[in-house]
XYZ file of C-alpha atoms in Angstrom:
141
model
C 122.830 -22.831 67.632
C 122.301 -25.861 69.291
C 122.998 -29.292 66.238
C 120.216 -31.212 68.204
C 118.080 -28.596 67.916
C 118.426 -28.094 64.298
C 117.892 -31.761 63.541
C 115.128 -31.310 65.602
C 113.811 -28.893 63.611
C 114.960 -30.176 60.373
C 112.979 -33.612 60.520
C 109.111 -32.130 61.417
C 110.079 -29.649 58.336
C 110.357 -33.050 56.186
C 108.409 -34.924 57.559
C 105.593 -31.701 56.374
C 107.312 -31.798 52.834
C 106.261 -35.146 52.070
C 103.309 -34.408 53.196
C 102.246 -31.176 51.979
C 103.678 -32.789 48.498
C 101.228 -35.813 49.153
C 99.233 -33.155 49.866
C 99.603 -31.289 45.673
C 99.245 -34.884 44.409
C 95.649 -35.153 45.608
C 94.366 -31.490 44.851
C 95.623 -32.031 41.564
C 93.922 -35.563 41.114
C 90.959 -34.161 42.838
C 90.668 -31.045 39.891
C 91.482 -33.878 37.105
C 88.464 -36.202 38.185
C 86.576 -32.842 38.503
C 87.805 -31.523 34.992
C 89.483 -28.090 36.270
C 92.292 -29.226 35.467
C 94.767 -26.604 34.352
C 98.756 -26.501 35.166
C 97.997 -23.134 37.731
C 96.936 -25.850 39.693
C 100.122 -27.781 40.270
C 101.696 -24.232 39.773
C 99.170 -23.050 43.117
C 99.560 -25.603 45.076
C 103.457 -26.526 44.878
C 103.349 -22.239 45.760
C 101.120 -23.541 48.303
C 103.241 -26.044 48.796
C 106.614 -24.287 49.426
C 105.473 -21.605 51.853
C 103.661 -23.747 53.918
C 107.231 -26.072 54.139
C 108.899 -22.863 55.643
C 106.610 -21.669 57.874
C 107.489 -24.917 59.976
C 110.703 -24.045 59.398
C 111.412 -20.501 60.473
C 109.345 -21.257 63.374
C 110.822 -23.613 64.551
C 114.723 -21.664 63.416
C 112.348 -19.050 65.519
C 111.844 -20.986 68.309
C 116.049 -22.176 68.131
C 116.478 -18.074 69.402
C 114.231 -17.717 71.397
C 116.059 -19.971 73.325
C 119.212 -18.352 73.038
C 118.391 -14.758 73.916
C 119.475 -13.498 77.058
C 115.560 -12.611 78.437
C 112.024 -13.515 78.068
C 111.427 -9.866 76.792
C 113.688 -10.512 74.263
C 112.592 -14.095 73.488
C 108.751 -13.092 73.049
C 110.308 -10.176 70.713
C 112.388 -12.366 68.459
C 109.121 -14.801 68.740
C 106.427 -12.601 67.662
C 108.602 -10.712 65.305
C 109.033 -13.668 63.614
C 105.142 -14.714 63.392
C 104.675 -11.157 62.193
C 106.897 -11.636 59.200
C 105.652 -15.791 58.774
C 102.189 -14.792 58.740
C 102.790 -11.716 56.525
C 104.506 -13.704 54.006
C 101.657 -16.394 54.076
C 99.419 -13.588 53.018
C 101.329 -12.440 50.598
C 101.171 -15.570 48.889
C 97.657 -15.588 48.840
C 96.976 -12.088 46.939
C 100.193 -13.142 44.410
C 98.572 -16.289 43.716
C 94.461 -15.198 44.206
C 95.411 -12.238 42.047
C 97.935 -14.277 39.055
C 96.972 -15.693 36.193
C 99.511 -18.072 36.739
C 98.625 -19.170 40.616
C 95.111 -21.007 40.581
C 93.675 -19.281 44.277
C 91.862 -22.451 45.842
C 94.892 -25.001 45.043
C 98.109 -23.243 46.944
C 95.574 -21.753 50.383
C 95.196 -25.538 50.127
C 98.270 -26.293 51.381
C 98.354 -23.230 53.844
C 95.335 -25.513 56.128
C 96.982 -29.187 56.006
C 100.442 -28.342 58.288
C 98.944 -28.942 61.707
C 96.837 -33.132 59.985
C 100.418 -33.582 58.561
C 101.377 -33.316 62.433
C 98.318 -34.699 63.592
C 99.217 -37.986 61.086
C 102.581 -38.567 61.132
C 102.430 -39.187 64.641
C 99.881 -42.554 63.858
C 103.220 -43.613 62.233
C 105.939 -42.164 64.138
C 108.671 -44.033 65.954
C 108.330 -43.914 68.991
C 112.404 -45.482 70.470
C 113.999 -43.047 67.463
C 111.691 -40.316 68.354
C 112.878 -39.715 72.432
C 116.197 -40.717 71.347
C 115.773 -37.611 68.874
C 114.599 -35.243 71.111
C 116.304 -36.991 74.765
C 120.496 -35.521 75.138
C 121.314 -32.701 77.023
C 121.687 -29.323 74.793
C 124.774 -28.450 75.429
C 126.393 -27.091 72.804
């Protein structure tokens, strides 16, 4: 596996994780202010944050693996299989959250919707020089 590519995937995953943990805190705060707090809010939002972060991580890994495929058809097949598995996992986590008495469904769904927003907000705080040094360079490994 390409070391520099994996470093980028881990870097982006860490950004998502930090944003998701902030989101969990905001969800708990809002539920508390609305006097609707229950322990299921924490378990639900943590479930959603875990699934959203795992989705980004495995998406990055599938991109790296698809680059190593010898044909475009093999790369597309791998990417599509990864997509279907990741979306299936997200759907199963939502079903679990809404059907189980141990999770709050809404607080589990919200973290699944925020990774794109996290990436957008994080781009404003990004050290462009450091990031370009991480991404530039040859991928000959």
